[in-house]
Amino acid sequence: MNRQHLDDINLSIWEQVQNSADLCVKCNICTSLCPVSNVTDKFPGPKFVGPQAQRFRNPHEISVDESVDYCSGCGVCTLVCPHEVKVMEMNAKARYKLYQDKKSIPLRNRLLGRSELLGQVGSGLLAPLANFTLNFGPMRLLVEAILNIHRDAPLPPFSPKRFRSWFKQSQARGERLQAAKKVVYFHGCSTNYYEPQVGQAAVAVLEHNGYEVRIPKQVCCGLPMLSNAEFWAARSNAHTNIKSLVEFVKAGFIIVGTSTSCILSLKSDYRHILDIDSEEARLVAENSYDICEFLLELADTETLKTDFQSLDDTLPYHSPCQLRAHNMGLPAIELMELIPGVTIQHMQADCCGIAGTYGYKKEKYQIGMDVGESLFNQVKATGSEVAICDSETCRWQMQHGTGAKMIHPVQLLAKAYGLGDF
Amino acid sequence: MIEYQKNDTMKYDTVVIGAGLAGLVTACHLAQANQKVLVIANGAGAMLLASGCIDMLGYHPTDSREPLTAPLEKLDDFVADHAAHPYHLFDKQQLEAGMVAFQQLVGDYAGTAARNWLLPSTAGAIHPTCLAPSSLAQGDIQPGGSMLIVGFKALRDFYPALIANNLNAQDLSLKAAALTLDLPKPVAGKTNITPIELAKAFEQASFRQTLIQTIKAQADGHERIGFPAVLGLHHHQEVMTDFQKQFGKPVFEISTLPPSVPGRRLFEQLKQRLQQAGGRLIIGSKVMDGIIVDGQVTEIRMQTANRLRPVRAQNYVLATGGIYGGGLQTDDEGHVWEPIFNLPIEHTTNRHDWFEPKFVSSAGHPVSNYGVQVDGRLNPLNGDGPIATNLFIVGSSLAHTDWVSGRTGDGVAVTTAYRVKELIGITTS
C-alpha cells in the first residue's frame, strides 16, 4: 500500500488512519522523540503500541492493550513520523477499545473528562469554598485515596466569576465593540471557569484590532472525554459545537480560540479521531484559528495594529505539543516579537508532561513530572518570574513545576497594547 | 545571472522543505547569513537513526573491503568512476569548505576531510568517517592498543561481546574485552531501556558514581573504555569530562542501533542553531504542491491541521530525500515521481531492475540512485535546461547519491547545503 493509493481509494477518515500502519518502516524516529517512553518502561513506545500492535488488533477480540493507557496522547509521534503514520490517532482509538472491552471507565477518568461539569460546580459563588477544599491537604489525600487523582497534581483554582457572565454583563453595559468585522470566540472551559482573564485579554486585543467579538453557544470541546476513552460523550459535545458554530461560518464568520487543544479539536480531532466526516465538520474545521495564528495573519497582511508600548522584557516561552499539532509553526513567538523590547526565549522541550488530564492521575503523575523536568529546569534557569505558554493545562503544570507565573501570549499582547494587565 | 524582483508580499527569503541533515544544515547556513528562513518538514529526518557522524567517502572502489583512511586522495578516482554522482559538481576546495562550515556550525566535531576515522560499529565492524563527535572519534582503532567495551543487559541492541569478538577477529593490532553490567539506580531492575532514557540517567552524578566504581575494578590494563553512545543527551560534555577525569583514561562512545543519541544531539543542536539565527521550523506539516511559472517557483502550499496554506519565498530548497525519506514516491506499476514540483525522475518501470539480489550490496541498489537531475547551480533539469532557477536540490533528493555504497550520503548533504548558501548569496548580492 503506498500513499497514492491511500489518497485515491475512497476510505473513511478512520480507515485511512488505520491503514497508515502499513506505511511504518520501523525507523524508530517516534521512539527517539516520544516524551513518555523515554522516561518510563510502562509505555513501550509509539512504534510498538502504534503501528506494530495495530496489525494484531482485531475488532472482534478483547483488547489486551494495557500499555496503550500509558500513552499521554501528546501527539509528538504523529508529528515527527516521516512516513505519515497516524500513531497518536491509532493509540487514542486503541485506548477507546481497551476501555470498551473492560466495560467500565473509572469514575476518576469520567470526572477528569468533565472539566465543564467540574467548572459549573466549582466556579462562581462556590469558588472560595471549592478552592479551599481542593487546597486542603487532607482533602487531597482523600481525593487521591478515593479517586486516584494525585495529591500534588496541579488542579487549577476555580474563578469566582465566569467569563461568560463577565462578557454578558459588559455587553449589557454597552462596553463591547460593535463593528463590521466580526469573529466568534471559542473560549473553552478553562477560560470560562478558571482563567477568565485570558478571555478578557483576547476580547480586548481583538476589539483593539477592530473586530467585534461574538460568543456563541458552546459546550466543552470534548477532548478531555476523548482522551479518557469516552468517545460517545465526546462525539455528542462535538455535534453540539459543530451545529452551533457552523451557522456562524455560513454567515461568513471565522472562529478564534485561545485554548490550543479546544481549537485543535475543532480543526482536526473531531474528524480524525471522532470520525465525524460531515460537511459541517469540515466547514468548522477549515474556519477555526488559534488566536495567535489569526493575529499573525493580520500582521502578514499589514492589518494588525502595531501601536505597542515597549516592554523591555525577556520571557521564556514553551510551545505545547497540542500547538505544534496545528502544523502552523509558532505564531505566538513571531507575534510577541513584534512588541518592541520583548525577547522570547523558546524553551527546547517536547512536552511539559501534563498532556491534558494524564499528569493528574495518581499512577501517571510522576511520569508527567519526569517528562516535564527538562522544561522546568530550563525555565528556572532563566530566572524569570513570568513564563508564557498557549495551552492551559500546560500553564498549570509549568506553574506547579517552576513556580513561575504563567500567562497566555494574548495577555502579553494586551499589556503591550496598553489594554490592561490581565 | 538572474536578478530577483523584490516582492513585499513574500514572507520568507528562503523556504527549505525537509528537516534531515541537508535541510537543517542549509537552513542554518542561510539563517546565519541573515536570511529569513522557514523549514517545513513532513516529519523529522533520518538523522535521528544515523550514527551522528559525517561520512564523506568511505570506500573506493565501492566493493573494496579496505576502508579509506585518506578520502580526499581518492576523490578524483571516485568521481571518475561515478560520473553522475553529485561530487562531480564540486572541486576539492568546495567540498572541504562545506565540511569546515559544518564543523563551525555545530562545534565539537573532530576530524577533517583529509582523513577518515575508523570507528568500531555496534556490530564490531569498522566505520570509516570524516567528522565525528569527539566522544566517538576517541574510539578510532588506528592507534591500536586495548579497549574495554561496556554494555548493559537492559540495553538490548548493544552486545559488548559481539563487538569485542568481531574487533578481535580482524587483524587490527587492537585487543578488545567486553563487560556487561546491570543498571544501577534510578533505572535498576528495568528489563528494557531506550538509549535516550539511559542517556538521561547518565546525566545524574549518582548514577555515574556507582558505575565508575564497578567499572574501574575491571578496567585495569585497558587503555580506553568504550560505552554505547548514551553518555548524556543535553549534558553530554559534562558527562564526558567527568568520566575522563574519574577513569583517568580516554572514554569513548560507539553508535547504537536507533534511536541514536548522537543523532538526536545533532538534531537538537541544529534546531537550536536555526532558532538562534532567527529561523523557523515546522515539523509535521506536508508540502502538498508548488507552482512554477516561467522558470520560477512562485508559491508552495503546506497542509496545516485544517487547511492548505500558501507560503512564498524568493528561493526554495528541496531537501525531502529519496524513496526511503519520502521525497520520492512510487507505485506498484513501477512509476517514480517527485510529489511536490513533479520534477522528472529518471527510472526504470520494471521494478525487478530496481534492486540487487543482496540486501547489503556493495554495488548499491539502482533504486537508491533515483533522484532529481541538476545543473551546476543545483537547479533541477529537464531536457531543455533548468526548470526553476530559484529552486535548489540538496542531499539525497539528488540523483545518483546512493548513500549506502561508498558512504557519501552525509558528505553530499553537508556540501550541497553549503553550496546553496554560496549560490543564493551570489544571486541576491
Short mmCIF file of C-alpha atoms in Angstrom, two decimals, chain A residues 2-5 7 25-29 31-33 35 37-41 44 48 78-84 264 267-268 272 284-289 293 296-297 300 302 324-330 333-334 337 346-348 350 374, chain B residues 8 11-12 36 41-49 189-192 194-198 200 204 234 258-260 264 267-268 271-272 275 280-286 302-307 309 323-326 328-332 337:
data_model
loop_
_atom_site.label_atom_id
_atom_site.label_comp_id
_atom_site.label_asym_id
_atom_site.label_seq_id
_atom_site.Cartn_x
_atom_site.Cartn_y
_atom_site.Cartn_z
CA ASN A 2 1.51 3.34 -0.90
CA ARG A 3 0.46 6.88 -0.17
CA GLN A 4 -1.09 7.43 -3.57
CA HIS A 5 -3.46 4.54 -3.04
CA ASP A 7 -5.37 9.13 -1.30
CA VAL A 25 9.08 1.28 8.15
CA LYS A 26 10.08 0.81 11.82
CA CYS A 27 12.61 3.62 11.63
CA ASN A 28 12.19 4.44 15.34
CA ILE A 29 12.11 8.20 14.88
CA THR A 31 10.64 6.21 19.74
CA SER A 32 13.55 8.59 19.65
CA LEU A 33 11.35 11.61 20.38
CA PRO A 35 8.47 12.07 25.73
CA SER A 37 8.71 6.09 26.61
CA ASN A 38 11.94 7.95 27.24
CA VAL A 39 11.16 8.30 30.94
CA THR A 40 9.26 5.10 31.76
CA ASP A 41 9.18 1.49 30.61
CA PRO A 44 6.99 0.61 25.38
CA PHE A 48 5.35 -0.82 19.38
CA THR A 78 2.40 11.68 14.57
CA LEU A 79 4.23 14.97 14.06
CA VAL A 80 7.70 13.54 13.70
CA CYS A 81 6.81 10.46 11.64
CA PRO A 82 8.30 10.99 8.17
CA HIS A 83 6.03 8.34 6.69
CA GLU A 84 2.68 9.81 7.67
CA LEU A 264 -7.25 21.58 17.64
CA LYS A 267 -9.62 21.79 13.42
CA SER A 268 -8.73 18.13 13.41
CA HIS A 272 -9.64 12.38 12.54
CA VAL A 284 -15.99 24.41 11.12
CA ALA A 285 -12.51 22.84 10.87
CA GLU A 286 -11.37 24.98 7.96
CA ASN A 287 -12.54 28.21 9.55
CA SER A 288 -11.05 27.73 13.00
CA TYR A 289 -8.00 29.70 14.09
CA GLU A 293 -2.37 32.34 14.12
CA LEU A 296 -0.18 36.86 12.78
CA GLU A 297 -2.14 36.59 9.52
CA ASP A 300 1.26 39.43 7.43
CA GLU A 302 -0.32 44.56 7.50
CA ARG A 324 2.67 22.08 17.33
CA ALA A 325 0.00 19.64 16.12
CA HIS A 326 -1.74 22.61 14.45
CA ASN A 327 1.13 22.41 11.92
CA MET A 328 1.17 26.16 11.56
CA GLY A 329 4.56 26.95 13.05
CA LEU A 330 4.83 29.02 16.22
CA ILE A 333 6.69 33.82 19.05
CA GLU A 334 6.57 35.82 15.83
CA GLU A 337 8.46 39.57 18.99
CA HIS A 346 12.00 29.45 23.20
CA MET A 347 12.43 26.52 25.59
CA GLN A 348 13.89 23.38 24.00
CA ASP A 350 8.99 18.46 23.65
CA SER A 374 13.90 19.31 31.42
CA ASP B 8 6.87 42.74 -0.48
CA LYS B 11 7.05 36.08 3.56
CA TYR B 12 10.43 34.42 3.67
CA LYS B 36 14.61 34.89 6.91
CA ALA B 41 9.10 19.08 7.13
CA ASN B 42 6.73 16.16 6.91
CA GLY B 43 8.25 14.55 10.00
CA ALA B 44 11.74 14.53 11.42
CA GLY B 45 14.71 13.47 9.33
CA ALA B 46 16.79 10.29 9.17
CA MET B 47 19.47 11.98 11.28
CA LEU B 48 17.72 10.50 14.31
CA LEU B 49 18.59 6.99 13.13
CA GLY B 189 15.70 -3.54 37.51
CA LYS B 190 14.49 -2.40 34.11
CA THR B 191 14.42 -5.19 31.57
CA ASN B 192 14.42 -2.86 28.60
CA THR B 194 15.86 3.02 25.31
CA PRO B 195 19.18 4.73 24.55
CA ILE B 196 17.54 8.11 25.20
CA GLU B 197 16.29 7.11 28.65
CA LEU B 198 19.70 5.69 29.51
CA LYS B 200 19.29 10.87 30.70
CA GLN B 204 22.88 12.05 37.09
CA HIS B 234 21.60 17.54 26.85
CA PRO B 258 18.24 3.53 16.51
CA PRO B 259 17.15 5.56 18.36
CA SER B 260 20.56 7.19 18.03
CA ARG B 264 19.43 13.24 18.50
CA PHE B 267 19.24 17.23 15.63
CA GLU B 268 18.78 19.28 18.83
CA LYS B 271 17.36 23.07 15.70
CA GLN B 272 18.88 25.36 18.30
CA GLN B 275 16.32 29.20 16.16
CA ARG B 280 11.58 28.94 11.86
CA LEU B 281 10.86 25.21 11.88
CA ILE B 282 7.57 23.40 11.34
CA ILE B 283 7.78 19.65 11.76
CA GLY B 284 4.72 17.58 10.93
CA SER B 285 3.36 19.58 8.03
CA LYS B 286 3.31 18.29 4.48
CA MET B 302 1.52 23.42 3.04
CA GLN B 303 -1.06 21.35 4.85
CA THR B 304 -1.81 22.66 8.33
CA ALA B 305 -4.13 20.84 10.74
CA ASN B 306 -7.17 22.20 8.94
CA ARG B 307 -6.33 23.87 5.63
CA ARG B 309 -1.72 27.49 3.41
CA ILE B 323 12.36 6.99 -1.65
CA TYR B 324 13.13 5.97 1.93
CA GLY B 325 12.83 9.53 3.21
CA GLY B 326 9.54 10.08 1.42
CA LEU B 328 10.13 10.34 -3.92
CA GLN B 329 7.03 8.26 -4.32
CA THR B 330 6.47 5.06 -6.22
CA ASP B 331 3.64 2.75 -7.12
CA ASP B 332 3.37 -0.92 -7.92
CA TRP B 337 7.75 10.69 -9.04
#
